[in-house]
Amino acid sequence: MAKIEELVQELEQEARTTRRTLARIPEDRLGWRPHATSMTLAELAGHIATLPALVTDMATWPKFDVETSNEEIRASRPTAASVMDALEMHDRSVAQAKAALAGMDDGALAEPWRMVRGDEEVGTIPRGALFRSALFSHWYHHRGQLTVYLRMTGVAVPAIYGDSADEPAFPV
């Protein structure tokens, strides 16, 4: 199996789990945050829902300037207006990511991708490694953060990679 196909399969599997987790957000708690410096549930949901679409940028940008690109991304980060809005953003984002990956081959995953700060190079990694760390691991990190928010608001946490305290991974 080609590496690109493995990424698409992982995206599809994790998207189902992420969607199930987003669907648990209580509509009446979208403005809740565990701390003044934390994202609200609506902000976190919007971030999680739209992360997969970053593959489109990562597939086409030859570099990422941490001085300008981070601010542009933060400024354009959507906030979910409702749980349904988060689910719709998620579905669109996953579809965009799948389309971007479908247009690539394993050779594209090996291409170098540069991170810069202005004219200074911060680092270079293969595009496939970028997808793994900046997209997938980042996505999973925030999904885990969402499960903590759910627990703190009294919502049952879904089984993700195994049983949760509230739900078996493989119900009988």
mmCIF file of C-alpha atoms in Angstrom:
data_model
loop_
_atom_site.group_PDB
_atom_site.id
_atom_site.type_symbol
_atom_site.label_atom_id
_atom_site.label_comp_id
_atom_site.label_asym_id
_atom_site.label_seq_id
_atom_site.Cartn_x
_atom_site.Cartn_y
_atom_site.Cartn_z
ATOM 1 C CA MET A 1 0.000 0.000 0.000
ATOM 2 C CA ALA A 2 1.275 3.460 -0.880
ATOM 3 C CA LYS A 3 2.098 5.830 1.972
ATOM 4 C CA ILE A 4 -0.407 8.358 0.678
ATOM 5 C CA GLU A 5 -3.150 5.697 0.868
ATOM 6 C CA GLU A 6 -2.172 4.987 4.477
ATOM 7 C CA LEU A 7 -2.555 8.683 5.313
ATOM 8 C CA VAL A 8 -5.993 8.772 3.671
ATOM 9 C CA GLN A 9 -7.099 5.685 5.627
ATOM 10 C CA GLU A 10 -5.864 7.207 8.880
ATOM 11 C CA LEU A 11 -7.617 10.472 8.077
ATOM 12 C CA GLU A 12 -10.902 8.651 7.436
ATOM 13 C CA GLN A 13 -10.689 6.548 10.608
ATOM 14 C CA GLU A 14 -9.714 9.443 12.858
ATOM 15 C CA ALA A 15 -12.301 11.725 11.239
ATOM 16 C CA ARG A 16 -15.073 9.346 12.312
ATOM 17 C CA THR A 17 -13.768 9.373 15.887
ATOM 18 C CA THR A 18 -13.318 13.140 15.883
ATOM 19 C CA ARG A 19 -16.815 13.695 14.529
ATOM 20 C CA ARG A 20 -18.262 11.467 17.255
ATOM 21 C CA THR A 21 -16.355 13.476 19.869
ATOM 22 C CA LEU A 22 -17.447 16.854 18.459
ATOM 23 C CA ALA A 23 -21.067 15.654 18.480
ATOM 24 C CA ARG A 24 -20.887 15.258 22.282
ATOM 25 C CA ILE A 25 -20.363 18.979 22.884
ATOM 26 C CA PRO A 26 -23.307 20.362 24.864
ATOM 27 C CA GLU A 27 -24.946 23.120 22.829
ATOM 28 C CA ASP A 28 -25.563 25.234 25.923
ATOM 29 C CA ARG A 29 -21.878 25.142 26.945
ATOM 30 C CA LEU A 30 -20.231 26.454 23.745
ATOM 31 C CA GLY A 31 -19.045 29.575 25.585
ATOM 32 C CA TRP A 32 -17.513 27.569 28.449
ATOM 33 C CA ARG A 33 -13.759 27.536 29.018
ATOM 34 C CA PRO A 34 -11.829 25.881 31.868
ATOM 35 C CA HIS A 35 -9.603 28.924 32.393
ATOM 36 C CA ALA A 36 -9.512 32.541 31.245
ATOM 37 C CA THR A 37 -6.545 31.802 28.957
ATOM 38 C CA SER A 38 -8.116 28.680 27.416
ATOM 39 C CA MET A 39 -10.190 28.472 24.253
ATOM 40 C CA THR A 40 -13.948 28.234 24.671
ATOM 41 C CA LEU A 41 -15.634 25.006 23.614
ATOM 42 C CA ALA A 42 -16.821 26.821 20.461
ATOM 43 C CA GLU A 43 -13.285 28.002 19.633
ATOM 44 C CA LEU A 44 -11.773 24.583 20.314
ATOM 45 C CA ALA A 45 -14.486 22.878 18.243
ATOM 46 C CA GLY A 46 -13.846 25.242 15.334
ATOM 47 C CA HIS A 47 -10.110 24.607 15.523
ATOM 48 C CA ILE A 48 -10.498 20.826 15.660
ATOM 49 C CA ALA A 49 -13.105 20.855 12.895
ATOM 50 C CA THR A 50 -10.924 22.789 10.454
ATOM 51 C CA LEU A 51 -7.475 21.333 11.136
ATOM 52 C CA PRO A 52 -7.661 18.663 8.397
ATOM 53 C CA ALA A 53 -8.092 21.313 5.688
ATOM 54 C CA LEU A 54 -4.578 22.558 6.502
ATOM 55 C CA VAL A 55 -3.363 19.638 4.371
ATOM 56 C CA THR A 56 -4.392 21.717 1.359
ATOM 57 C CA ASP A 57 -1.999 24.494 2.373
ATOM 58 C CA MET A 58 0.728 22.085 3.442
ATOM 59 C CA ALA A 59 0.473 20.312 0.089
ATOM 60 C CA THR A 60 0.964 23.518 -1.889
ATOM 61 C CA TRP A 61 3.034 25.909 0.235
ATOM 62 C CA PRO A 62 6.792 25.411 -0.176
ATOM 63 C CA LYS A 63 7.406 27.009 3.214
ATOM 64 C CA PHE A 64 5.744 28.352 6.338
ATOM 65 C CA ASP A 65 6.839 31.684 7.787
ATOM 66 C CA VAL A 66 6.223 31.524 11.542
ATOM 67 C CA GLU A 67 6.210 35.326 11.784
ATOM 68 C CA THR A 68 3.367 35.911 9.336
ATOM 69 C CA SER A 69 1.617 32.602 8.705
ATOM 70 C CA ASN A 70 0.803 31.840 12.351
ATOM 71 C CA GLU A 71 -0.973 35.186 12.744
ATOM 72 C CA GLU A 72 -2.878 34.701 9.473
ATOM 73 C CA ILE A 73 -4.008 31.245 10.580
ATOM 74 C CA ARG A 74 -5.047 32.459 14.042
ATOM 75 C CA ALA A 75 -6.957 35.389 12.564
ATOM 76 C CA SER A 76 -8.868 33.105 10.203
ATOM 77 C CA ARG A 77 -9.570 30.356 12.763
ATOM 78 C CA PRO A 78 -13.333 29.901 12.870
ATOM 79 C CA THR A 79 -15.431 29.576 15.997
ATOM 80 C CA ALA A 80 -18.289 27.081 15.848
ATOM 81 C CA ALA A 81 -21.646 28.850 16.118
ATOM 82 C CA SER A 82 -23.330 25.579 17.097
ATOM 83 C CA VAL A 83 -22.535 21.889 17.375
ATOM 84 C CA MET A 84 -24.070 21.355 13.920
ATOM 85 C CA ASP A 85 -21.822 24.118 12.581
ATOM 86 C CA ALA A 86 -18.766 22.327 14.026
ATOM 87 C CA LEU A 87 -19.854 19.045 12.439
ATOM 88 C CA GLU A 88 -20.427 20.698 9.057
ATOM 89 C CA MET A 89 -17.036 22.472 9.230
ATOM 90 C CA HIS A 90 -15.453 19.139 10.120
ATOM 91 C CA ASP A 91 -17.069 17.320 7.193
ATOM 92 C CA ARG A 92 -15.976 20.033 4.726
ATOM 93 C CA SER A 93 -12.470 20.103 6.157
ATOM 94 C CA VAL A 94 -12.051 16.329 5.921
ATOM 95 C CA ALA A 95 -13.335 16.362 2.325
ATOM 96 C CA GLN A 96 -10.800 19.089 1.441
ATOM 97 C CA ALA A 97 -7.991 17.106 3.058
ATOM 98 C CA LYS A 98 -8.950 13.926 1.214
ATOM 99 C CA ALA A 99 -9.047 15.811 -2.096
ATOM 100 C CA ALA A 100 -5.618 17.341 -1.443
ATOM 101 C CA LEU A 101 -4.120 13.969 -0.524
ATOM 102 C CA ALA A 102 -5.727 12.318 -3.574
ATOM 103 C CA GLY A 103 -3.806 14.764 -5.753
ATOM 104 C CA MET A 104 -0.470 13.678 -4.280
ATOM 105 C CA ASP A 105 1.776 10.666 -4.592
ATOM 106 C CA ASP A 106 4.446 9.191 -2.346
ATOM 107 C CA GLY A 107 7.097 11.292 -4.072
ATOM 108 C CA ALA A 108 5.329 14.455 -2.940
ATOM 109 C CA LEU A 109 5.479 13.206 0.661
ATOM 110 C CA ALA A 110 9.269 13.055 0.433
ATOM 111 C CA GLU A 111 9.623 16.628 -0.857
ATOM 112 C CA PRO A 112 11.253 19.035 1.610
ATOM 113 C CA TRP A 113 9.087 21.592 3.332
ATOM 114 C CA ARG A 114 10.725 24.602 4.955
ATOM 115 C CA MET A 115 9.831 26.525 8.077
ATOM 116 C CA VAL A 116 11.277 30.030 8.146
ATOM 117 C CA ARG A 117 11.232 33.116 10.348
ATOM 118 C CA GLY A 118 11.541 35.920 7.838
ATOM 119 C CA ASP A 119 14.744 35.156 5.916
ATOM 120 C CA GLU A 120 16.076 32.705 8.514
ATOM 121 C CA GLU A 121 15.431 28.989 7.982
ATOM 122 C CA VAL A 122 14.168 27.350 11.174
ATOM 123 C CA GLY A 123 14.016 23.813 9.798
ATOM 124 C CA THR A 124 13.238 21.537 6.893
ATOM 125 C CA ILE A 125 11.326 18.269 7.027
ATOM 126 C CA PRO A 126 9.759 15.973 4.435
ATOM 127 C CA ARG A 127 6.173 16.958 3.646
ATOM 128 C CA GLY A 128 4.922 13.551 4.860
ATOM 129 C CA ALA A 129 6.535 14.113 8.270
ATOM 130 C CA LEU A 130 4.886 17.532 8.341
ATOM 131 C CA PHE A 131 1.476 15.931 7.796
ATOM 132 C CA ARG A 132 2.158 13.482 10.606
ATOM 133 C CA SER A 133 3.246 16.089 13.176
ATOM 134 C CA ALA A 134 1.583 19.379 12.258
ATOM 135 C CA LEU A 135 -1.697 17.853 11.185
ATOM 136 C CA PHE A 136 -2.408 14.426 12.649
ATOM 137 C CA SER A 137 -0.616 14.717 16.001
ATOM 138 C CA HIS A 138 -1.877 18.288 16.385
ATOM 139 C CA TRP A 139 -5.436 17.119 15.632
ATOM 140 C CA TYR A 140 -5.228 14.280 18.153
ATOM 141 C CA HIS A 141 -3.795 16.622 20.787
ATOM 142 C CA HIS A 142 -6.755 18.986 20.511
ATOM 143 C CA ARG A 143 -9.252 16.121 20.369
ATOM 144 C CA GLY A 144 -7.765 14.916 23.670
ATOM 145 C CA GLN A 145 -8.127 18.446 25.005
ATOM 146 C CA LEU A 146 -11.787 18.341 23.967
ATOM 147 C CA THR A 147 -12.328 15.115 25.932
ATOM 148 C CA VAL A 148 -11.034 16.894 29.044
ATOM 149 C CA TYR A 149 -13.462 19.767 28.392
ATOM 150 C CA LEU A 150 -16.265 17.213 28.001
ATOM 151 C CA ARG A 151 -15.362 15.523 31.286
ATOM 152 C CA MET A 152 -15.221 18.894 33.055
ATOM 153 C CA THR A 153 -18.705 19.795 31.798
ATOM 154 C CA GLY A 154 -20.162 16.465 32.912
ATOM 155 C CA VAL A 155 -20.476 14.919 29.450
ATOM 156 C CA ALA A 156 -19.742 11.231 28.839
ATOM 157 C CA VAL A 157 -16.376 10.849 27.089
ATOM 158 C CA PRO A 158 -16.496 8.591 24.033
ATOM 159 C CA ALA A 159 -14.259 5.562 23.659
ATOM 160 C CA ILE A 160 -11.456 6.533 21.290
ATOM 161 C CA TYR A 161 -8.577 4.012 21.265
ATOM 162 C CA GLY A 162 -10.028 1.851 23.988
ATOM 163 C CA ASP A 163 -12.635 2.046 26.707
ATOM 164 C CA SER A 164 -13.305 5.398 28.325
ATOM 165 C CA ALA A 165 -14.645 5.629 31.862
ATOM 166 C CA ASP A 166 -18.078 6.095 30.267
ATOM 167 C CA GLU A 167 -18.146 3.848 27.231
ATOM 168 C CA PRO A 168 -16.689 0.520 26.118
ATOM 169 C CA ALA A 169 -14.645 0.529 22.918
ATOM 170 C CA PHE A 170 -16.297 -2.654 21.708
ATOM 171 C CA PRO A 171 -19.852 -2.867 23.087
ATOM 172 C CA VAL A 172 -21.362 -6.325 23.283
#
